[in-house]
Coordinates of C-alpha atoms (C1' of nucleotides) in Angstrom, one line a residue:
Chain A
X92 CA 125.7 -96.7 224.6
X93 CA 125.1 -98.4 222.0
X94 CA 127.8 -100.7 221.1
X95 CA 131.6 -101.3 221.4
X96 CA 133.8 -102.2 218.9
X97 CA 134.6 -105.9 218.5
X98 CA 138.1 -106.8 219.0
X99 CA 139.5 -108.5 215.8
X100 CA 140.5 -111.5 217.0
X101 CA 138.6 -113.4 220.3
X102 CA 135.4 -115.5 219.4
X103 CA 132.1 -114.1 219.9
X104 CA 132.3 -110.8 222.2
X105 CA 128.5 -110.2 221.3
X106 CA 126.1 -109.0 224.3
X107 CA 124.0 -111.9 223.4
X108 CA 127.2 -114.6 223.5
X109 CA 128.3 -113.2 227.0
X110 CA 124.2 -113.2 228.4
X111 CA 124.0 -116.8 226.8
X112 CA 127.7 -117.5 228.6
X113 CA 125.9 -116.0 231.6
X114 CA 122.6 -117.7 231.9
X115 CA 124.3 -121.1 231.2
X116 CA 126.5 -120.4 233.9
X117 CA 124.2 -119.5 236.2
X118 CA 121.5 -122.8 235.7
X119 CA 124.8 -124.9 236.0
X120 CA 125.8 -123.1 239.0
X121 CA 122.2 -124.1 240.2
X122 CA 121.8 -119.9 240.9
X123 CA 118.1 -120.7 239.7
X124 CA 115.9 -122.9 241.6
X125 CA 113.4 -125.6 239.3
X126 CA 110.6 -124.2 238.9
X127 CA 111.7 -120.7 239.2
X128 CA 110.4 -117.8 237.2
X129 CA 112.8 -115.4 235.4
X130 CA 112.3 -112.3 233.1
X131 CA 113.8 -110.9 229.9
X132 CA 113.8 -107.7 232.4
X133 CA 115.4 -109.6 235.7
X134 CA 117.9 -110.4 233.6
X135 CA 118.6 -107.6 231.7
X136 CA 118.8 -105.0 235.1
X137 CA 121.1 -108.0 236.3
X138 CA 123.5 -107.7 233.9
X139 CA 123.1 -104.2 232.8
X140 CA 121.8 -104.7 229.5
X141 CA 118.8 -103.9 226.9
X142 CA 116.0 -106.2 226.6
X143 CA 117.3 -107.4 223.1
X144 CA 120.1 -109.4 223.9
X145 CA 118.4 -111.4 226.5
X146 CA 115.9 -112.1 224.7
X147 CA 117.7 -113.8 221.8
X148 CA 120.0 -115.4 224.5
X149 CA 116.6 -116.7 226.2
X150 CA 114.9 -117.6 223.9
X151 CA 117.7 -119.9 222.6
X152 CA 117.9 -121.9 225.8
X153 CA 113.8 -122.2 225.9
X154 CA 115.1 -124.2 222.3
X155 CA 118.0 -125.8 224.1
X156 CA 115.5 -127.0 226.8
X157 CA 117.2 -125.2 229.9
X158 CA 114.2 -123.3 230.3
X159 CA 110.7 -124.2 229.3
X160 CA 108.0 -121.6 228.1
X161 CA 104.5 -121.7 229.5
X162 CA 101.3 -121.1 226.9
X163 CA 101.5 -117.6 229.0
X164 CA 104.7 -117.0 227.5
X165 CA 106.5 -117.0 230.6
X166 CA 109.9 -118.4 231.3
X167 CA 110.8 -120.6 233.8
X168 CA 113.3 -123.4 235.0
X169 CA 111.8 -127.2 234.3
X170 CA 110.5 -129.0 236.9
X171 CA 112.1 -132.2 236.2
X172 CA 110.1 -135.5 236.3
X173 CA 110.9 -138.9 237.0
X174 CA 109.6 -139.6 233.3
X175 CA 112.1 -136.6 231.8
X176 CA 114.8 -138.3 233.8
X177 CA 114.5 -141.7 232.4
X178 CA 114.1 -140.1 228.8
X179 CA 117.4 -137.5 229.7
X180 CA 119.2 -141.0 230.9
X181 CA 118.6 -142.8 228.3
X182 CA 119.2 -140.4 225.4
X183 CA 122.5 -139.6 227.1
X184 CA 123.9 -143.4 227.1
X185 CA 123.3 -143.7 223.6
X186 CA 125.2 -140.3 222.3
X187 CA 127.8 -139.8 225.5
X188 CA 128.2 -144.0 225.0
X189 CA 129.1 -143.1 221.1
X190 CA 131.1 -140.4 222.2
X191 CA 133.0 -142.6 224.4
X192 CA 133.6 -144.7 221.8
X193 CA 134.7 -142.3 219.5
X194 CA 137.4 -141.1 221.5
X195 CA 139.0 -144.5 222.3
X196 CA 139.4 -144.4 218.0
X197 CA 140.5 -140.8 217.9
X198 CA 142.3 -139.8 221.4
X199 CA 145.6 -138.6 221.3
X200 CA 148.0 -139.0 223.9
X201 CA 148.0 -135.4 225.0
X202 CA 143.8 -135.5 225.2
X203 CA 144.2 -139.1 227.7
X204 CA 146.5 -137.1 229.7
X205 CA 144.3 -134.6 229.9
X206 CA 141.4 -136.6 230.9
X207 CA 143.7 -138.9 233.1
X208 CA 144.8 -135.4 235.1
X209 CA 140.9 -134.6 235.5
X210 CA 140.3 -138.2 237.6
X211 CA 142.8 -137.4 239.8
X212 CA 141.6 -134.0 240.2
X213 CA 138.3 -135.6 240.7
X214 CA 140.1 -138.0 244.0
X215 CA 141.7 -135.0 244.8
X216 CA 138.5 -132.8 245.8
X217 CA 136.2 -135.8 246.7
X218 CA 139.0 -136.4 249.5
X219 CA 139.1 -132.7 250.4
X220 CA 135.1 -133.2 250.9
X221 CA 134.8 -130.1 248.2
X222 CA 131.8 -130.6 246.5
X223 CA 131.9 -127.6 244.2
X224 CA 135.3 -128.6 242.9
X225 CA 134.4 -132.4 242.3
X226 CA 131.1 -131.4 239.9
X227 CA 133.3 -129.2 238.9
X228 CA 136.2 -131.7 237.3
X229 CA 133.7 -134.4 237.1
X230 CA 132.3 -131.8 234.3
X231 CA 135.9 -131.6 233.0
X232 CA 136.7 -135.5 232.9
X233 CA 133.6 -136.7 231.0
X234 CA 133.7 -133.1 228.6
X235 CA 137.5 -133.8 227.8
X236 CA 136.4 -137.6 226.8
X237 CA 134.3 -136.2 224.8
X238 CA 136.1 -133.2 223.2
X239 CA 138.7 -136.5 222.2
X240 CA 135.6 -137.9 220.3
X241 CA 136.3 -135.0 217.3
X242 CA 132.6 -134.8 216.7
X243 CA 131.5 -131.2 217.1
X244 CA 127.8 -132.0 216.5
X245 CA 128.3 -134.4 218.4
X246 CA 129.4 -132.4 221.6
X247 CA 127.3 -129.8 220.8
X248 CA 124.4 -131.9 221.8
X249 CA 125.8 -133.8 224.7
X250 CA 126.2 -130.3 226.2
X251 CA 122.6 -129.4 225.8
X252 CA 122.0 -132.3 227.8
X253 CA 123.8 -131.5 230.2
X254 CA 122.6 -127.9 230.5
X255 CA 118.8 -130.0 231.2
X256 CA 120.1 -132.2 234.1
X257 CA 122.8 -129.8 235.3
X258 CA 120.8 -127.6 238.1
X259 CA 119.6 -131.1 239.4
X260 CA 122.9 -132.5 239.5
X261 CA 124.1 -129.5 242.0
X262 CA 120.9 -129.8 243.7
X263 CA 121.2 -133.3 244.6
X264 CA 124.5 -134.3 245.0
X265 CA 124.9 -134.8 248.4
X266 CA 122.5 -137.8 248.1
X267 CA 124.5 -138.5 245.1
X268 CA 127.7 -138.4 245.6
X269 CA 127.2 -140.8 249.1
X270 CA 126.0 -143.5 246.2
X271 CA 128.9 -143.1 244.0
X272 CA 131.1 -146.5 243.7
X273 CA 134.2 -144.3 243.2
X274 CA 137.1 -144.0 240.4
X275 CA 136.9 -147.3 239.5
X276 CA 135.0 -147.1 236.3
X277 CA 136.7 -144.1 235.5
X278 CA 140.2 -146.1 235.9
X279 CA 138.6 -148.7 233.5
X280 CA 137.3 -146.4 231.1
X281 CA 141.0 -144.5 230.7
X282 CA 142.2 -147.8 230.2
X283 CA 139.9 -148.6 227.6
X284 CA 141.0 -145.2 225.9
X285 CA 144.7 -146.2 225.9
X286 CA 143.7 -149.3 224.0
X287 CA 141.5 -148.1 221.8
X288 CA 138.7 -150.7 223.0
X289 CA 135.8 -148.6 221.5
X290 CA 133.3 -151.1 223.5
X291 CA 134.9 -151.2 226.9
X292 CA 134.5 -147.7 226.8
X293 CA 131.5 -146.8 225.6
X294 CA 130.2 -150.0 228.1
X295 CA 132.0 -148.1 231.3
X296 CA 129.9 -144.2 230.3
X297 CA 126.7 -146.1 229.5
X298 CA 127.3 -148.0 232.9
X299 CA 128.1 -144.7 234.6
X300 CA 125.4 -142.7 233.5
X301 CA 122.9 -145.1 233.7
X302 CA 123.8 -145.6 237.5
X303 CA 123.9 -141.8 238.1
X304 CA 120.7 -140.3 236.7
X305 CA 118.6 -143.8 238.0
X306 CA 119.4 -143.0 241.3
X307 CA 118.2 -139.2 240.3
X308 CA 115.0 -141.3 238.6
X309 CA 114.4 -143.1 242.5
X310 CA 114.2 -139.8 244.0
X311 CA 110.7 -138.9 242.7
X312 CA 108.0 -138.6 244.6
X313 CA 104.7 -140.5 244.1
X314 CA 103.7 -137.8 241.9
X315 CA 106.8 -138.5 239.3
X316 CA 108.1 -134.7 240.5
X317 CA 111.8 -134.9 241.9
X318 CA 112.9 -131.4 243.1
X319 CA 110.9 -129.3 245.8
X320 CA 107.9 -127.8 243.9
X321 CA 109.7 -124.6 244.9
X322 CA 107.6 -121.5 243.4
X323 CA 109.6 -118.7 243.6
X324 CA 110.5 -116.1 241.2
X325 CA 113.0 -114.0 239.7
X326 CA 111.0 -111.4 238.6
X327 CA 110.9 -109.7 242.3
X328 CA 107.7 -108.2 242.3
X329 CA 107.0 -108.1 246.0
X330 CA 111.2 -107.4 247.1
X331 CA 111.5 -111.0 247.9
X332 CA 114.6 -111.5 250.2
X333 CA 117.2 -111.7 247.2
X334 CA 119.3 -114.1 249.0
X335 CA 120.3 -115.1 245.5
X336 CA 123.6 -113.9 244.6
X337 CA 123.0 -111.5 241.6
X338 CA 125.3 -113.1 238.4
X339 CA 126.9 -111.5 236.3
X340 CA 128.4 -111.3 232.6
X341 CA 130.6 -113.7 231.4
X342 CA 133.5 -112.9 228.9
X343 CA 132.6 -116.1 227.0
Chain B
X105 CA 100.9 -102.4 213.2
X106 CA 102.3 -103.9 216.5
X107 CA 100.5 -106.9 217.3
X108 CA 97.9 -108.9 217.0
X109 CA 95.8 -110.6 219.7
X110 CA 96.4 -114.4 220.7
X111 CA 93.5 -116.9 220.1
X112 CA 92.9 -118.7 223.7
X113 CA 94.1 -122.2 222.0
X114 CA 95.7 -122.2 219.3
X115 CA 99.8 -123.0 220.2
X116 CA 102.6 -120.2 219.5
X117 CA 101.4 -117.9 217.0
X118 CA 103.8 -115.6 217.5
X119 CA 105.6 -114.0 214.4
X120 CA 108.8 -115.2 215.5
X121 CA 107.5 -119.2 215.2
X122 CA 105.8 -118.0 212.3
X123 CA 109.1 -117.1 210.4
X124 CA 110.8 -120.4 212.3
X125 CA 108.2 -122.5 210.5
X126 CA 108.8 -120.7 207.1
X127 CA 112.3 -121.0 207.1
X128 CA 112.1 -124.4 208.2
X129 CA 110.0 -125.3 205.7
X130 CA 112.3 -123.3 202.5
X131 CA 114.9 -125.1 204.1
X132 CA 113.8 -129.3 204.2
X133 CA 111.9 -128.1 200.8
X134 CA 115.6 -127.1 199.7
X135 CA 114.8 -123.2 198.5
X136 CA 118.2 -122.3 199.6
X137 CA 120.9 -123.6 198.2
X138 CA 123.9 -124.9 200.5
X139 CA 126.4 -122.0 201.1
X140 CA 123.8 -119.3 200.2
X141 CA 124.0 -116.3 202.2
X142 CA 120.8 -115.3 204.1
X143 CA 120.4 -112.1 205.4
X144 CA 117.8 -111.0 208.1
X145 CA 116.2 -108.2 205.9
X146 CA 116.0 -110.3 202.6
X147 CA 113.7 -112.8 204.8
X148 CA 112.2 -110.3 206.5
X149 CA 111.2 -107.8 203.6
X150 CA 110.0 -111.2 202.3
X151 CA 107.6 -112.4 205.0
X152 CA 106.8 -108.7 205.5
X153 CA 107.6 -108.3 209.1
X154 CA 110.5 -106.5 211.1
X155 CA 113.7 -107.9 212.0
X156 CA 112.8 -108.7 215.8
X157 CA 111.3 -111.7 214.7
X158 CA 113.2 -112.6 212.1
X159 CA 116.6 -112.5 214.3
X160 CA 114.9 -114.6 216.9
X161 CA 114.0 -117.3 214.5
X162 CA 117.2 -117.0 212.5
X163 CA 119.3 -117.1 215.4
X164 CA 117.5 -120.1 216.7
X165 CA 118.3 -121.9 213.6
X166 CA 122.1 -121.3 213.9
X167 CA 121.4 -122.8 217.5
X168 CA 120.4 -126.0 216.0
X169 CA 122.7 -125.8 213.3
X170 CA 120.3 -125.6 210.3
X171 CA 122.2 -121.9 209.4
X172 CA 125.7 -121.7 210.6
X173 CA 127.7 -117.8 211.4
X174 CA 130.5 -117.0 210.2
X175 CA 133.0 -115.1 211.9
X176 CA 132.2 -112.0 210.2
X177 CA 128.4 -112.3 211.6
X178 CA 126.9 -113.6 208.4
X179 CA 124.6 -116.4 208.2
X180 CA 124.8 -118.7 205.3
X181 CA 123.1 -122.4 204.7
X182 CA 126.2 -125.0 205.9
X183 CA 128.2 -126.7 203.0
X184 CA 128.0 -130.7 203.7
X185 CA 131.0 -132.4 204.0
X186 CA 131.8 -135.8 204.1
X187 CA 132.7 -135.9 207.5
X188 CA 130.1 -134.0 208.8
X189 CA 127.4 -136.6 207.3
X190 CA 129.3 -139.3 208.9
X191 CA 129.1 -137.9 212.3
X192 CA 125.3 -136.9 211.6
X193 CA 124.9 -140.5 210.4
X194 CA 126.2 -142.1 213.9
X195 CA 124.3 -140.4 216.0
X196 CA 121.2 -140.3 214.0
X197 CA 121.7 -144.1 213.9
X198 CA 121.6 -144.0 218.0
X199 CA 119.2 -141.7 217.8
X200 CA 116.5 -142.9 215.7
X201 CA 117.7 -146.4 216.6
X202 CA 116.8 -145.8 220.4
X203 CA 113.3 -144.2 219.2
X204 CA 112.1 -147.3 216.9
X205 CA 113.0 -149.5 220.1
X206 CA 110.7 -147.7 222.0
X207 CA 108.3 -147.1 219.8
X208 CA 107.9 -150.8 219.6
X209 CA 107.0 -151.1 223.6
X210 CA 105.1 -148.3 223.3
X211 CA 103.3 -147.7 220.0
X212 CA 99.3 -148.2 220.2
X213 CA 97.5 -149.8 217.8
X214 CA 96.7 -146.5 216.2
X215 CA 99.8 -145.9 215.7
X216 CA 101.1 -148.8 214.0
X217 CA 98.3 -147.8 211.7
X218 CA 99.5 -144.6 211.0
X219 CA 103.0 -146.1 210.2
X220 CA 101.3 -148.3 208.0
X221 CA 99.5 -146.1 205.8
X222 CA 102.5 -143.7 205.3
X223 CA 104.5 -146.7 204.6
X224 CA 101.9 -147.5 201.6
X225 CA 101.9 -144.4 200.6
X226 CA 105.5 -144.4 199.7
X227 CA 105.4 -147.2 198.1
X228 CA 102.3 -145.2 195.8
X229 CA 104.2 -142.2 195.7
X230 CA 107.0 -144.0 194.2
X231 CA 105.3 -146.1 192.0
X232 CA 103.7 -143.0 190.4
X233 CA 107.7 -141.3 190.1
X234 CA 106.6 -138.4 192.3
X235 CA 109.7 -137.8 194.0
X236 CA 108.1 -134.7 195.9
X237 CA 105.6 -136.9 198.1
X238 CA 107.7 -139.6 198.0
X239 CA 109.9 -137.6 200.4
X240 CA 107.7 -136.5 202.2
X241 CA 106.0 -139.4 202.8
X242 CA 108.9 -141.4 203.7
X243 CA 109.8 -138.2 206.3
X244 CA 105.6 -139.0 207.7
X245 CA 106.6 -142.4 208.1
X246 CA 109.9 -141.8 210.3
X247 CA 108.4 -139.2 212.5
X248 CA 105.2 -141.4 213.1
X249 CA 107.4 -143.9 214.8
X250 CA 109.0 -141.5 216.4
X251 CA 106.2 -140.4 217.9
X252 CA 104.9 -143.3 218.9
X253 CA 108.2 -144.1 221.1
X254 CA 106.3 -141.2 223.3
X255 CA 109.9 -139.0 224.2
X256 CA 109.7 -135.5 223.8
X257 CA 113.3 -134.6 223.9
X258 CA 114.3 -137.3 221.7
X259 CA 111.8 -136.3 219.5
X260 CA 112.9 -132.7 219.5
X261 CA 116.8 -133.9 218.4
X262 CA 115.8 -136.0 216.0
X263 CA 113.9 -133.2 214.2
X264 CA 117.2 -131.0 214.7
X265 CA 119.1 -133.6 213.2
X266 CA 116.5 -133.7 210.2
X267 CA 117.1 -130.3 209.7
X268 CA 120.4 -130.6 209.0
X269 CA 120.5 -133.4 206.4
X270 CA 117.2 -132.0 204.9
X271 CA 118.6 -129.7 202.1
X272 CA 120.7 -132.6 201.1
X273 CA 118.5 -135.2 201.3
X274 CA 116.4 -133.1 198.6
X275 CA 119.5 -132.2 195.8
X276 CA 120.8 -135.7 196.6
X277 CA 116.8 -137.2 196.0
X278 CA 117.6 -138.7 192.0
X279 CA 120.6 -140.0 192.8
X280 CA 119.4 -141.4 195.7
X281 CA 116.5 -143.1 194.9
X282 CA 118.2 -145.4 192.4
X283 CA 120.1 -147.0 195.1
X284 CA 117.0 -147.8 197.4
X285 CA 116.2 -151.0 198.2
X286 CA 112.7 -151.0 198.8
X287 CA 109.8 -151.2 200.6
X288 CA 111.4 -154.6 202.6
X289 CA 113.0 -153.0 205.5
X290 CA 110.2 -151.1 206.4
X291 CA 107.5 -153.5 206.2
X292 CA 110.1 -155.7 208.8
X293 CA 109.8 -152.6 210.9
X294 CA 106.4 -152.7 210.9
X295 CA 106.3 -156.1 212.0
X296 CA 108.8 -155.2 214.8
X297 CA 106.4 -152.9 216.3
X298 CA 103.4 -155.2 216.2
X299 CA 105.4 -157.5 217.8
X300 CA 107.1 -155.8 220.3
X301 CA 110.5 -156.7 219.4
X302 CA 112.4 -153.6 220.4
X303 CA 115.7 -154.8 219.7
X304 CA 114.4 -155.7 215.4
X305 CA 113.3 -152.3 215.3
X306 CA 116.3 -150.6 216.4
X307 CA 118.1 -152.7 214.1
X308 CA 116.3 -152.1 211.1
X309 CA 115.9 -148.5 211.3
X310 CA 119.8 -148.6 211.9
X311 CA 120.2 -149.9 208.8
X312 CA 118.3 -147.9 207.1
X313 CA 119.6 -144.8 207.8
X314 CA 123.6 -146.6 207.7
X315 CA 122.4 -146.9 203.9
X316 CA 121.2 -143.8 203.2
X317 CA 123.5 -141.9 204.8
X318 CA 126.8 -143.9 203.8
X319 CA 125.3 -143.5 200.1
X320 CA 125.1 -140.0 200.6
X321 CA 129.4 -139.7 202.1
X322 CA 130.2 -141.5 199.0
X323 CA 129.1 -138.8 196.8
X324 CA 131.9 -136.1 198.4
X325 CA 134.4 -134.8 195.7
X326 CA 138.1 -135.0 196.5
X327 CA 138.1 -132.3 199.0
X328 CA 135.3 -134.1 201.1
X329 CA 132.8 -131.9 199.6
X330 CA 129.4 -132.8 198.4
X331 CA 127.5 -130.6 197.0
X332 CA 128.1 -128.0 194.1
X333 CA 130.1 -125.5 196.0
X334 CA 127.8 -122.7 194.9
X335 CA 128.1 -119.5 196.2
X336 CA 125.1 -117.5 195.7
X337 CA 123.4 -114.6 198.0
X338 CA 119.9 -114.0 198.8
X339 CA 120.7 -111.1 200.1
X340 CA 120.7 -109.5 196.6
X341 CA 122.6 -106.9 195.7
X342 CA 123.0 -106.4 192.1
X343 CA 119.5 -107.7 191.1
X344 CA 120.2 -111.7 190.7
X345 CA 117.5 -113.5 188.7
X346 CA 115.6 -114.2 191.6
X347 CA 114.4 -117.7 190.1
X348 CA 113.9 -118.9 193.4
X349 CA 110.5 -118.5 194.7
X350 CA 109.5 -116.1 197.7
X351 CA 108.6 -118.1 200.3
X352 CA 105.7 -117.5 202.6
X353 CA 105.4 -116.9 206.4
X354 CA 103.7 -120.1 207.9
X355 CA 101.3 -120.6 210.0
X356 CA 102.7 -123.6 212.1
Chain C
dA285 C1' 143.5 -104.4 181.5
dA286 C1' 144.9 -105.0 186.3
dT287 C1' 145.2 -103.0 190.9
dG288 C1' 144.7 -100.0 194.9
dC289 C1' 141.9 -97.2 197.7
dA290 C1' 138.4 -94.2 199.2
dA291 C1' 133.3 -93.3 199.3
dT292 C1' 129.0 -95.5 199.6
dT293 C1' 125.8 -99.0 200.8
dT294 C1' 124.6 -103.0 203.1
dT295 C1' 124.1 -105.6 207.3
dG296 C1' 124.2 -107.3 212.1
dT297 C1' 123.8 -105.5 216.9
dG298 C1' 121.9 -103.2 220.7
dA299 C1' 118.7 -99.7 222.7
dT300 C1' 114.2 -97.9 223.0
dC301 C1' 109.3 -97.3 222.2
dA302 C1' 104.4 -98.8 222.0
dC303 C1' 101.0 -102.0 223.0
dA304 C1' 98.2 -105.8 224.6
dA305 C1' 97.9 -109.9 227.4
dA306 C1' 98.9 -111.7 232.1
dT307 C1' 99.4 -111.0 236.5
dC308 C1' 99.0 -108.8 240.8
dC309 C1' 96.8 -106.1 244.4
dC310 C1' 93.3 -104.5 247.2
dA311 C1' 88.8 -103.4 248.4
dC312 C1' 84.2 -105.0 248.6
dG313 C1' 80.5 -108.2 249.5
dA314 C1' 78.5 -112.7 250.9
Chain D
dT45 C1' 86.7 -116.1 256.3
dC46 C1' 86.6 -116.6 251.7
dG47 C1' 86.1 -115.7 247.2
dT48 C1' 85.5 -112.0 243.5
dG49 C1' 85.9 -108.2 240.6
dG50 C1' 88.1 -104.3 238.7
dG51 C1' 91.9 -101.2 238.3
dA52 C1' 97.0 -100.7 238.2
dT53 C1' 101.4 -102.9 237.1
dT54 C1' 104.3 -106.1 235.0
dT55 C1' 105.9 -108.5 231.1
dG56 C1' 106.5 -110.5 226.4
dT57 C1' 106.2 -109.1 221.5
dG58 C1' 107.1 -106.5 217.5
dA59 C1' 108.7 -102.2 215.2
dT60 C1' 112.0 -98.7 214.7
dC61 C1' 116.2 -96.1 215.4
dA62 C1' 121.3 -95.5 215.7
dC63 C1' 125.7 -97.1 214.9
dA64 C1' 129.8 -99.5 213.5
dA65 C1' 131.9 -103.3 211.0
dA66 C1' 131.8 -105.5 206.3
dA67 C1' 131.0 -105.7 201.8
dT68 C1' 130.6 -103.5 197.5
dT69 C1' 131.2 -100.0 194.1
dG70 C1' 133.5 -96.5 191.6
dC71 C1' 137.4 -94.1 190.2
dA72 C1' 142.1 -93.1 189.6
dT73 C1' 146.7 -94.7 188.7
dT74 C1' 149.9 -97.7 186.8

DNA sequence: AATGCAATTTTGTGATCACAAATCCCACGA
DNA sequence: TCGTGGGATTTGTGATCACAAAATTGCATT
């Protein structure tokens, strides 16, 4: 078939918009290992669609950074380096910092309770031990700080960002989260919100970044490389076991 | 004819980065007016090429927020607004500010060189009243200390953020011009560099783009506009005069 | 002259086809 | 046992086709 109607309302219902929805989720989710090979064609079977839309939905995240294109013009997750990290860590204090900032000017009441219900959701699953559910609202608490910011360029790169360090997050936060000094700074940094003290609280997301992606910077090897060099690809030539959960598309 | 073959080096030359460089270019050279509607088979009967790779490189661009969709799936050139060139002005200001500082720990004596010649060359440029190098001289002189800071990923935001301000930056040259203060804050840049002093860099190229871009808010109408609210199409129905020239595809 | 409204054209979207470059596989020989 | 070469397959790229939603035009009526 070649196409359904778009509903008149609803946002983008685009094939492309749900494969992009899709993909993001997926690298997020940490469903594709670093280093992994994937195909337009993977994909497409996958999800049950034409070449066309993944491609345009691919080839955007090669732009966004979330994958990376080899000179073969192939596609594949980064391999993330100690080097990348320390760039990734220092790019995001300055623009998540201004964020931060930005929504201690501009946050309205509903927004801090917002972002004040996400740190306790945050205590909540840590206590529970449910790791999925704590990167989960840890997600939700820093992205509604910076939804409060009212910058849409703004968020709109912060979120690339994130799509570059987010399989590693999953990856490694079991080392991670047995570092993590607790809600403390994100106590402070609410604080600093309700008093609109742009510095405190751009000071408490530069401090908490910094801390979190230079402990990800310490795990490198000698050769600068932090993840397995895990091969593996998506492109199953040679049935591979699959153990992958296939994904699937995503509304928007 | 399908294809082409590949020379061994040689990066991407691939249609589809052949038509992202040519719009890119009509775009920072300002051949499309702000609100203009471009449509996929206007630039692609004018590059010559099918609308595979035009869609890719189009789309691509509405990524990064050099065209922007509307809700009826048609892609103009954004309208600037006052706000929106604030926000682009604070985070190019951590942006850029975080590449001069370290571009001063990192940039080699080569380099610096480079820096200094395109910063002469402005001041030629200028002398001689030709506002076309000018601009692009003084863009040579930015991205060389960009480059020399030696980050990729910083490197490849700042040029998306470029890309957004660049249509302006051209209408908004005359105007502009008058208010600059000279050759001083560069040269003091320069001198950072050669000395190291990261935190003088960052400072200095803060300033200068809080300047430029401040002068640039302060032109908005009541409405927070700032350019002429022209409409215009290039996708051309009923003839149009056509005064703007066809642009070419590029070849990197 | 202004205003609806239907017919026509334009335009974005998705599927499919053709082709060449990469990659993979397997047999063959040192 | 370890390359090595050549044929088969996979895979990205670009062109083209089909279709529906939008936009535009043309005409009729007030």
């Amino acid at each position: 078939m070649p196409r359904t109607a778009a509903p008149p309302d609803a946002a983008d219902t685009s094939l492309r918009q749900q494969v992009y929805a899709s993909l993001r989720e997926a690298l997020t989710s940490g469903r594709f290992a670093p280093g992994q090979k994937v195909t337009f064609r993977y994909v497409a079977g996958e999800l049950g669609v034409s070449l066309t839309p993944v491609r345009e939905a691919m080839r955007r995240l090669v732009a966004e950074g979330a994958f990376e294109m080899n000179p073969n013009r192939s596609v594949r997750v980064p391999l993330m380096t100690r080097d990348k990290v320390l760039e990734l860590r220092d790019i995001r204090m300055e623009l998540e910092g201004l964020a931060a900032a930005k929504a201690a000017l501009a946050a309205t009441r509903n927004q801090i309770a917002g972002i004040r219900r996400a740190a306790r959701e945050i205590i909540v699953a840590r206590n529970r031990g449910d790791g999925a559910t704590d990167r989960q609202k840890v997600r939700e608490f820093h992205f509604a700080v910076y939804a409060a910011a009212g910058q849409p360029t703004l968020l709109r790169l912060i979120e690339g960002l994130w799509l570059q360090t987010g399989p590693y997050m999953n990856l490694l936060y079991p080392d991670f989260i047995s570092s993590s000094r607790g809600p403390a700074g994100r106590q402070r940094l609410i604080e600093a919100l309700e008093v609109r003290d742009a510095t405190a609280a751009r000071r408490e997301m530069e401090t908490d970044i910094r801390r979190a992606l230079s402990y990800v910077a310490d795990l490198a090897d000698e050769n600068g490389n932090i993840a397995p060099a895990a091969p593996a690809t998506a492109g199953k030539r040679r049935s591979q076991p699959t153990t992958a959960a296939a994904f699937e598309l995503q509304a928007n």
